[in-house]
């Protein structure tokens, strides 16, 4: 078999003129690489897909307008199946293969928590569009988000339950392996009991569970007025059906994790009439919101959910910061790849640190999901909306200020 290496090197030689012919010896155009990791498949697939679509819309708009100082942004997207181990793997792969200057993601807080330390250690800015658990941005000074956090969201849904709905005795069923659900259950409880309400009982499940009858039976035995379910849409839909099968007639309440067009497909009639807190409402008459919906609908032929809106906002905040950094030609050069004189690793590191500083300075940025100002903890303080699930889609009920 000694002729094999010879053969393959001959094949390589034969290819050279071909490559030369199509490449024409010209360098590929410069580009700026940005990564996204998210759940494109799995039980939270609409989270990753909607986010990707929102980011894609923002990126296409940026590139059509000339990119960053004439250099186009190229998105690299990795599927993590909605699993924390895969989120870490996806981000390692993006870091080593694509050398991104920044990464957008994840949606579910547990997945953001799994990958954020890798980005922090490598000095690569990360912006989570939608992870609301407080711990996410505590991972380090390179980790940002453009959404509100759960102490606020849990308080908002508790106030809505107590003040607007007159509920006094609420049962909780939470996903124990989702940092988001565990945190939100606690923050809801803190505010609801402070207001004078009672937690009838609290039960737990795991994200892969499909049978919630045992937990529901013991919760319903305590006669709650309502059930608070701080989970994700797939579980919530199944829980609502099973609770109705067991004879529960009260309302269901939840948080942003319910936001998916799949919720009513999975939950059917059982989930109709329920309420949840969210980042945005499709029926908000604000022209900024309606303009976004129109553009998104033209491209993807569906109405955007909150994830799409947050994905769009996260990318635009990032591109705004990039444009600031790129005002310095040396920094602009270090942000982009494929320069004729490739930037040194030190220069790239400095550019990413400048990008971190520019993101941190974001103030009064007009997003689809509200005005975004990044605070000292790298979070955004924004109002929440309460929406009601109806057969025709989610309907705006009220807005809750931070
Ligand atoms: N806030 C959720 C989390 O942190 C993710 C989410 C955001 C889901 C917005 C749906 C809509 O896990």
CSV table of N, CA and C in Angstrom, one decimal, residues 252-392:
chain,number,residue,atom,x,y,z
A,252,UNK,N,-54.4,28.5,34.8
A,252,UNK,CA,-52.9,28.2,34.8
A,252,UNK,C,-52.2,29.5,34.6
A,253,UNK,N,-51.1,29.6,35.3
A,253,UNK,CA,-50.2,30.8,35.1
A,253,UNK,C,-48.8,30.4,34.8
A,254,UNK,N,-48.1,31.2,34.1
A,254,UNK,CA,-46.7,30.9,33.8
A,254,UNK,C,-45.9,32.1,33.4
A,255,UNK,N,-44.6,31.8,33.0
A,255,UNK,CA,-43.7,32.8,32.6
A,255,UNK,C,-43.3,32.7,31.1
A,256,UNK,N,-42.3,33.4,30.7
A,256,UNK,CA,-41.9,33.5,29.3
A,256,UNK,C,-41.6,32.1,28.6
A,257,UNK,N,-41.3,31.1,29.4
A,257,UNK,CA,-41.0,29.8,28.9
A,257,UNK,C,-42.2,29.1,28.1
A,258,UNK,N,-43.4,29.7,28.3
A,258,UNK,CA,-44.6,29.2,27.6
A,258,UNK,C,-44.6,29.7,26.1
A,259,UNK,N,-43.7,30.7,25.8
A,259,UNK,CA,-43.9,31.4,24.5
A,259,UNK,C,-43.5,30.5,23.3
A,260,UNK,N,-44.5,29.9,22.7
A,260,UNK,CA,-44.3,29.1,21.5
A,260,UNK,C,-45.6,28.9,20.8
A,261,UNK,N,-45.6,28.9,19.5
A,261,UNK,CA,-46.8,28.6,18.7
A,261,UNK,C,-47.2,27.1,19.0
A,262,UNK,N,-46.3,26.3,19.5
A,262,UNK,CA,-46.6,24.9,19.8
A,262,UNK,C,-47.4,24.8,21.1
A,263,UNK,N,-47.4,25.8,21.9
A,263,UNK,CA,-48.1,25.6,23.2
A,263,UNK,C,-49.6,25.2,23.1
A,264,UNK,N,-50.3,25.9,22.2
A,264,UNK,CA,-51.7,25.6,22.0
A,264,UNK,C,-51.9,24.3,21.2
A,265,UNK,N,-50.9,23.9,20.4
A,265,UNK,CA,-51.0,22.6,19.7
A,265,UNK,C,-50.9,21.5,20.7
A,266,UNK,N,-50.0,21.6,21.6
A,266,UNK,CA,-49.8,20.6,22.6
A,266,UNK,C,-50.9,20.6,23.7
A,267,UNK,N,-51.2,21.8,24.2
A,267,UNK,CA,-52.1,21.9,25.3
A,267,UNK,C,-53.6,21.9,24.9
A,268,UNK,N,-53.9,22.2,23.6
A,268,UNK,CA,-55.3,22.2,23.1
A,268,UNK,C,-56.1,23.1,24.0
A,269,UNK,N,-57.4,22.7,24.1
A,269,UNK,CA,-58.4,23.5,24.9
A,269,UNK,C,-57.9,23.8,26.3
A,270,UNK,N,-57.2,22.8,26.9
A,270,UNK,CA,-56.8,22.9,28.3
A,270,UNK,C,-56.1,24.1,28.6
A,271,UNK,N,-55.3,24.6,27.7
A,271,UNK,CA,-54.4,25.8,28.0
A,271,UNK,C,-55.0,27.1,27.6
A,272,UNK,N,-56.1,27.1,26.8
A,272,UNK,CA,-56.8,28.3,26.4
A,272,UNK,C,-57.3,29.0,27.6
A,273,UNK,N,-57.1,30.4,27.6
A,273,UNK,CA,-57.6,31.2,28.8
A,273,UNK,C,-56.5,31.4,29.8
A,274,UNK,N,-55.4,30.7,29.7
A,274,UNK,CA,-54.3,30.9,30.7
A,274,UNK,C,-53.5,32.2,30.5
A,275,UNK,N,-52.7,32.5,31.5
A,275,UNK,CA,-52.0,33.8,31.4
A,275,UNK,C,-50.5,33.5,31.6
A,276,UNK,N,-49.6,34.3,30.9
A,276,UNK,CA,-48.2,34.2,31.2
A,276,UNK,C,-47.5,35.6,31.0
A,277,UNK,N,-46.4,35.8,31.7
A,277,UNK,CA,-45.6,37.0,31.5
A,277,UNK,C,-44.7,36.8,30.3
A,278,UNK,N,-44.5,37.9,29.5
A,278,UNK,CA,-43.6,37.7,28.4
A,278,UNK,C,-42.9,39.0,28.1
A,279,UNK,N,-42.0,39.0,27.0
A,279,UNK,CA,-41.2,40.1,26.7
A,279,UNK,C,-41.8,41.1,25.7
A,280,UNK,N,-42.9,40.5,25.0
A,280,UNK,CA,-43.4,41.3,23.9
A,280,UNK,C,-44.8,40.7,23.6
A,281,UNK,N,-45.7,41.5,23.0
A,281,UNK,CA,-47.0,41.1,22.6
A,281,UNK,C,-47.2,41.4,21.2
A,282,UNK,N,-47.6,40.4,20.4
A,282,UNK,CA,-47.8,40.6,18.9
A,282,UNK,C,-48.9,41.7,18.6
A,283,UNK,N,-49.8,41.8,19.5
A,283,UNK,CA,-50.9,42.8,19.3
A,283,UNK,C,-50.6,44.2,19.8
A,284,UNK,N,-49.3,44.4,20.2
A,284,UNK,CA,-48.9,45.8,20.7
A,284,UNK,C,-48.9,46.7,19.5
A,285,UNK,N,-49.7,47.8,19.5
A,285,UNK,CA,-49.9,48.7,18.4
A,285,UNK,C,-48.7,49.5,18.1
A,286,UNK,N,-47.7,49.5,19.0
A,286,UNK,CA,-46.4,50.3,18.8
A,286,UNK,C,-45.9,50.1,17.4
A,287,UNK,N,-45.7,51.1,16.6
A,287,UNK,CA,-45.2,51.0,15.2
A,287,UNK,C,-43.9,50.2,15.1
A,288,UNK,N,-43.0,50.3,16.1
A,288,UNK,CA,-41.8,49.6,16.0
A,288,UNK,C,-42.1,48.1,16.0
A,289,UNK,N,-43.0,47.7,16.9
A,289,UNK,CA,-43.4,46.2,17.0
A,289,UNK,C,-44.0,45.8,15.7
A,290,UNK,N,-45.0,46.6,15.2
A,290,UNK,CA,-45.7,46.2,14.0
A,290,UNK,C,-44.8,46.2,12.8
A,291,UNK,N,-43.9,47.1,12.7
A,291,UNK,CA,-42.9,47.1,11.6
A,291,UNK,C,-42.1,45.9,11.6
A,292,UNK,N,-41.7,45.4,12.8
A,292,UNK,CA,-40.9,44.2,12.9
A,292,UNK,C,-41.7,43.0,12.5
A,293,UNK,N,-42.9,42.9,12.9
A,293,UNK,CA,-43.8,41.8,12.6
A,293,UNK,C,-44.0,41.7,11.1
A,294,UNK,N,-44.1,42.9,10.4
A,294,UNK,CA,-44.3,42.9,9.0
A,294,UNK,C,-43.1,42.3,8.2
A,295,UNK,N,-41.9,42.8,8.7
A,295,UNK,CA,-40.7,42.4,8.0
A,295,UNK,C,-40.4,40.9,8.2
A,296,UNK,N,-40.7,40.4,9.5
A,296,UNK,CA,-40.5,39.0,9.8
A,296,UNK,C,-41.4,38.1,9.1
A,297,UNK,N,-42.7,38.6,9.0
A,297,UNK,CA,-43.7,37.8,8.3
A,297,UNK,C,-43.4,37.7,6.8
A,298,UNK,N,-42.9,38.7,6.3
A,298,UNK,CA,-42.5,38.7,4.8
A,298,UNK,C,-41.4,37.7,4.6
A,299,UNK,N,-40.5,37.6,5.5
A,299,UNK,CA,-39.4,36.7,5.3
A,299,UNK,C,-39.7,35.2,5.7
A,300,UNK,N,-40.4,35.0,6.8
A,300,UNK,CA,-40.5,33.7,7.3
A,300,UNK,C,-42.0,33.2,7.3
A,301,UNK,N,-42.9,34.0,6.8
A,301,UNK,CA,-44.3,33.6,6.6
A,301,UNK,C,-45.0,33.1,7.9
A,302,UNK,N,-44.6,33.8,9.0
A,302,UNK,CA,-45.3,33.5,10.2
A,302,UNK,C,-45.1,34.7,11.1
A,303,UNK,N,-46.0,34.8,12.2
A,303,UNK,CA,-45.8,35.9,13.1
A,303,UNK,C,-44.7,35.6,14.1
A,304,UNK,N,-43.8,36.5,14.4
A,304,UNK,CA,-42.7,36.3,15.3
A,304,UNK,C,-43.2,36.1,16.7
A,305,UNK,N,-42.6,35.2,17.5
A,305,UNK,CA,-42.9,35.1,18.9
A,305,UNK,C,-41.8,36.0,19.6
A,306,UNK,N,-41.9,36.0,21.0
A,306,UNK,CA,-41.0,36.8,21.7
A,306,UNK,C,-39.5,36.5,21.5
A,307,UNK,N,-39.2,35.2,21.3
A,307,UNK,CA,-37.9,34.7,21.0
A,307,UNK,C,-37.3,35.4,19.8
A,308,UNK,N,-38.1,35.4,18.7
A,308,UNK,CA,-37.6,36.0,17.5
A,308,UNK,C,-37.3,37.5,17.7
A,309,UNK,N,-38.2,38.2,18.5
A,309,UNK,CA,-38.0,39.6,18.7
A,309,UNK,C,-36.8,39.8,19.6
A,310,UNK,N,-36.5,39.0,20.6
A,310,UNK,CA,-35.4,39.1,21.4
A,310,UNK,C,-34.1,38.7,20.6
A,311,UNK,N,-34.2,37.7,19.8
A,311,UNK,CA,-33.0,37.4,18.9
A,311,UNK,C,-32.6,38.5,18.0
A,312,UNK,N,-33.6,39.2,17.4
A,312,UNK,CA,-33.4,40.3,16.6
A,312,UNK,C,-32.8,41.5,17.4
A,313,UNK,N,-33.3,41.7,18.6
A,313,UNK,CA,-32.8,42.8,19.4
A,313,UNK,C,-31.3,42.5,19.9
A,314,UNK,N,-31.1,41.2,20.2
A,314,UNK,CA,-29.7,40.9,20.7
A,314,UNK,C,-28.7,41.1,19.6
A,315,UNK,N,-29.0,40.7,18.4
A,315,UNK,CA,-28.1,40.9,17.3
A,315,UNK,C,-27.9,42.4,17.0
A,316,UNK,N,-29.0,43.2,17.1
A,316,UNK,CA,-28.8,44.6,16.8
A,316,UNK,C,-28.0,45.3,17.8
A,317,UNK,N,-28.2,44.9,19.1
A,317,UNK,CA,-27.3,45.5,20.1
A,317,UNK,C,-25.9,45.2,19.9
A,318,UNK,N,-25.6,43.9,19.5
A,318,UNK,CA,-24.2,43.5,19.2
A,318,UNK,C,-23.7,44.3,18.0
A,319,UNK,N,-24.5,44.5,16.9
A,319,UNK,CA,-24.0,45.2,15.7
A,319,UNK,C,-23.8,46.7,16.0
A,320,UNK,N,-24.6,47.2,16.9
A,320,UNK,CA,-24.4,48.6,17.3
A,320,UNK,C,-23.1,48.8,18.0
A,321,UNK,N,-22.8,47.8,18.9
A,321,UNK,CA,-21.5,47.9,19.6
A,321,UNK,C,-20.3,47.7,18.7
A,322,UNK,N,-20.5,46.8,17.7
A,322,UNK,CA,-19.4,46.5,16.7
A,322,UNK,C,-19.1,47.8,15.9
A,323,UNK,N,-20.2,48.5,15.5
A,323,UNK,CA,-20.0,49.7,14.7
A,323,UNK,C,-19.2,50.7,15.5
A,324,UNK,N,-19.4,50.8,16.8
A,324,UNK,CA,-18.7,51.7,17.7
A,324,UNK,C,-17.2,51.3,17.7
A,325,UNK,N,-16.9,50.0,17.9
A,325,UNK,CA,-15.5,49.5,18.0
A,325,UNK,C,-14.8,49.7,16.6
A,326,UNK,N,-15.6,49.5,15.5
A,326,UNK,CA,-15.0,49.6,14.2
A,326,UNK,C,-14.7,51.0,13.8
A,327,UNK,N,-15.0,52.0,14.6
A,327,UNK,CA,-14.6,53.4,14.2
A,327,UNK,C,-13.1,53.5,14.3
A,328,UNK,N,-12.5,52.7,15.1
A,328,UNK,CA,-11.0,52.6,15.1
A,328,UNK,C,-10.6,51.6,14.1
A,329,UNK,N,-9.9,52.0,13.0
A,329,UNK,CA,-9.6,51.1,11.9
A,329,UNK,C,-8.7,49.9,12.3
A,330,UNK,N,-7.9,50.1,13.3
A,330,UNK,CA,-7.1,48.9,13.8
A,330,UNK,C,-8.0,47.9,14.4
A,331,UNK,N,-9.0,48.3,15.2
A,331,UNK,CA,-9.9,47.4,15.8
A,331,UNK,C,-10.8,46.8,14.8
A,332,UNK,N,-11.2,47.6,13.8
A,332,UNK,CA,-12.1,47.1,12.7
A,332,UNK,C,-11.4,45.9,12.0
A,333,UNK,N,-10.1,46.1,11.8
A,333,UNK,CA,-9.3,45.1,11.1
A,333,UNK,C,-9.2,43.8,12.0
A,334,UNK,N,-9.1,44.0,13.3
A,334,UNK,CA,-8.9,42.8,14.2
A,334,UNK,C,-10.2,42.1,14.4
A,335,UNK,N,-11.4,42.8,14.1
A,335,UNK,CA,-12.7,42.1,14.3
A,335,UNK,C,-12.9,41.2,13.1
A,336,UNK,N,-12.4,41.5,11.9
A,336,UNK,CA,-12.7,40.8,10.8
A,336,UNK,C,-11.6,39.7,10.5
A,337,UNK,N,-12.1,38.7,9.8
A,337,UNK,CA,-11.3,37.6,9.4
A,337,UNK,C,-10.9,37.7,8.0
A,338,UNK,N,-9.9,36.9,7.6
A,338,UNK,CA,-9.5,36.9,6.1
A,338,UNK,C,-8.9,38.2,5.7
A,339,UNK,N,-8.3,39.0,6.6
A,339,UNK,CA,-7.6,40.2,6.1
A,339,UNK,C,-6.3,39.7,5.4
A,340,UNK,N,-5.8,40.5,4.5
A,340,UNK,CA,-4.6,40.0,3.8
A,340,UNK,C,-3.4,39.9,4.8
A,341,UNK,N,-3.4,40.7,5.9
A,341,UNK,CA,-2.5,40.6,7.0
A,341,UNK,C,-3.3,40.1,8.2
A,342,UNK,N,-3.4,38.8,8.5
A,342,UNK,CA,-4.2,38.4,9.6
A,342,UNK,C,-3.8,39.1,10.9
A,343,UNK,N,-4.8,39.4,11.7
A,343,UNK,CA,-4.6,40.1,13.0
A,343,UNK,C,-3.9,39.1,13.9
A,344,UNK,N,-3.1,39.5,14.8
A,344,UNK,CA,-2.5,38.7,15.8
A,344,UNK,C,-3.5,38.3,16.8
A,345,UNK,N,-3.2,37.2,17.5
A,345,UNK,CA,-4.2,36.8,18.5
A,345,UNK,C,-4.4,37.9,19.6
A,346,UNK,N,-3.3,38.6,19.9
A,346,UNK,CA,-3.4,39.7,20.9
A,346,UNK,C,-4.3,40.8,20.4
A,347,UNK,N,-4.2,41.1,19.1
A,347,UNK,CA,-5.0,42.2,18.5
A,347,UNK,C,-6.5,41.8,18.5
A,348,UNK,N,-6.7,40.5,18.2
A,348,UNK,CA,-8.1,40.0,18.2
A,348,UNK,C,-8.7,40.1,19.6
A,349,UNK,N,-7.9,39.7,20.6
A,349,UNK,CA,-8.3,39.7,22.0
A,349,UNK,C,-8.7,41.1,22.4
A,350,UNK,N,-7.9,42.1,22.0
A,350,UNK,CA,-8.1,43.5,22.4
A,350,UNK,C,-9.4,44.0,21.7
A,351,UNK,N,-9.6,43.5,20.5
A,351,UNK,CA,-10.9,43.9,19.8
A,351,UNK,C,-12.1,43.4,20.5
A,352,UNK,N,-12.0,42.1,21.0
A,352,UNK,CA,-13.1,41.5,21.6
A,352,UNK,C,-13.4,42.2,23.0
A,353,UNK,N,-12.3,42.6,23.6
A,353,UNK,CA,-12.5,43.3,24.9
A,353,UNK,C,-13.1,44.7,24.7
A,354,UNK,N,-12.7,45.3,23.6
A,354,UNK,CA,-13.3,46.6,23.2
A,354,UNK,C,-14.8,46.4,22.9
A,355,UNK,N,-15.1,45.3,22.3
A,355,UNK,CA,-16.5,45.0,22.0
A,355,UNK,C,-17.3,44.8,23.3
A,356,UNK,N,-16.7,44.0,24.2
A,356,UNK,CA,-17.3,43.9,25.5
A,356,UNK,C,-17.6,45.2,26.2
A,357,UNK,N,-16.7,46.1,26.1
A,357,UNK,CA,-16.9,47.5,26.7
A,357,UNK,C,-18.0,48.2,26.0
A,358,UNK,N,-18.0,48.1,24.7
A,358,UNK,CA,-19.1,48.8,23.9
A,358,UNK,C,-20.4,48.3,24.2
A,359,UNK,N,-20.6,46.9,24.4
A,359,UNK,CA,-21.9,46.3,24.7
A,359,UNK,C,-22.3,46.8,26.1
A,360,UNK,N,-21.3,46.9,27.0
A,360,UNK,CA,-21.7,47.3,28.4
A,360,UNK,C,-22.2,48.8,28.4
A,361,UNK,N,-21.8,49.6,27.4
A,361,UNK,CA,-22.2,51.0,27.4
A,361,UNK,C,-23.5,51.2,26.7
A,362,UNK,N,-24.2,50.1,26.2
A,362,UNK,CA,-25.5,50.2,25.5
A,362,UNK,C,-26.5,50.9,26.4
A,363,UNK,N,-27.0,52.0,25.9
A,363,UNK,CA,-28.0,52.8,26.7
A,363,UNK,C,-29.1,53.3,25.8
A,364,UNK,N,-30.3,53.2,26.2
A,364,UNK,CA,-31.4,53.8,25.4
A,364,UNK,C,-31.6,53.2,24.0
A,365,UNK,N,-31.2,52.0,23.8
A,365,UNK,CA,-31.3,51.3,22.5
A,365,UNK,C,-32.7,50.9,22.2
A,366,UNK,N,-33.3,51.4,21.1
A,366,UNK,CA,-34.7,51.2,20.8
A,366,UNK,C,-34.9,49.8,20.2
A,367,UNK,N,-35.3,48.9,21.1
A,367,UNK,CA,-35.5,47.5,20.6
A,367,UNK,C,-37.0,47.2,20.3
A,368,UNK,N,-37.2,46.1,19.7
A,368,UNK,CA,-38.6,45.7,19.5
A,368,UNK,C,-39.3,45.3,20.8
A,369,UNK,N,-38.4,44.8,21.7
A,369,UNK,CA,-38.9,44.4,23.0
A,369,UNK,C,-38.8,45.4,24.1
A,370,UNK,N,-38.6,46.7,23.6
A,370,UNK,CA,-38.5,47.8,24.6
A,370,UNK,C,-37.2,48.4,24.5
A,371,UNK,N,-37.0,49.5,25.4
A,371,UNK,CA,-35.7,50.2,25.4
A,371,UNK,C,-34.7,49.4,26.2
A,372,UNK,N,-33.5,49.2,25.6
A,372,UNK,CA,-32.5,48.4,26.2
A,372,UNK,C,-31.3,49.3,26.7
A,373,UNK,N,-31.1,49.2,28.0
A,373,UNK,CA,-30.0,49.9,28.6
A,373,UNK,C,-29.3,48.8,29.5
A,374,UNK,N,-28.0,48.5,29.2
A,374,UNK,CA,-27.3,47.5,30.0
A,374,UNK,C,-26.9,48.1,31.3
A,375,UNK,N,-27.2,47.4,32.4
A,375,UNK,CA,-26.9,47.9,33.7
A,375,UNK,C,-25.5,47.4,34.2
A,376,UNK,N,-25.1,47.7,35.4
A,376,UNK,CA,-23.8,47.3,35.9
A,376,UNK,C,-23.7,45.8,36.0
A,377,UNK,N,-24.8,45.1,36.1
A,377,UNK,CA,-24.8,43.7,36.2
A,377,UNK,C,-24.9,43.0,34.9
A,378,UNK,N,-24.9,43.8,33.8
A,378,UNK,CA,-24.9,43.3,32.4
A,378,UNK,C,-26.3,42.8,32.1
A,379,UNK,N,-27.3,43.3,32.8
A,379,UNK,CA,-28.7,42.9,32.5
A,379,UNK,C,-29.4,44.1,31.9
A,380,UNK,N,-30.6,43.9,31.4
A,380,UNK,CA,-31.5,45.0,30.8
A,380,UNK,C,-32.7,45.1,31.7
A,381,UNK,N,-33.0,46.3,32.1
A,381,UNK,CA,-34.3,46.5,32.8
A,381,UNK,C,-35.4,46.9,31.9
A,382,UNK,N,-36.4,46.1,31.8
A,382,UNK,CA,-37.4,46.4,30.8
A,382,UNK,C,-38.8,46.0,31.4
A,383,UNK,N,-39.9,46.6,30.9
A,383,UNK,CA,-41.2,46.1,31.4
A,383,UNK,C,-41.5,44.7,30.9
A,384,UNK,N,-42.4,44.0,31.6
A,384,UNK,CA,-42.9,42.7,31.1
A,384,UNK,C,-44.4,43.0,30.7
A,385,UNK,N,-44.9,42.1,29.8
A,385,UNK,CA,-46.3,42.1,29.5
A,385,UNK,C,-46.9,40.8,30.0
A,386,UNK,N,-48.2,40.9,30.4
A,386,UNK,CA,-49.0,39.7,30.7
A,386,UNK,C,-49.8,39.5,29.4
A,387,UNK,N,-49.8,38.2,28.9
A,387,UNK,CA,-50.6,37.9,27.8
A,387,UNK,C,-51.6,36.8,28.2
A,388,UNK,N,-52.7,36.7,27.4
A,388,UNK,CA,-53.6,35.6,27.7
A,388,UNK,C,-53.6,34.7,26.4
A,389,UNK,N,-53.5,33.4,26.7
A,389,UNK,CA,-53.5,32.4,25.6
A,389,UNK,C,-54.9,32.3,25.0
A,390,UNK,N,-55.1,32.5,23.7
A,390,UNK,CA,-56.4,32.3,23.1
A,390,UNK,C,-56.2,31.5,21.9
A,391,UNK,N,-57.3,31.0,21.3
A,391,UNK,CA,-57.3,30.2,20.1
A,391,UNK,C,-56.7,30.9,18.9
A,392,UNK,N,-56.8,32.3,19.0
A,392,UNK,CA,-56.3,33.1,17.9
A,392,UNK,C,-54.9,33.6,18.2
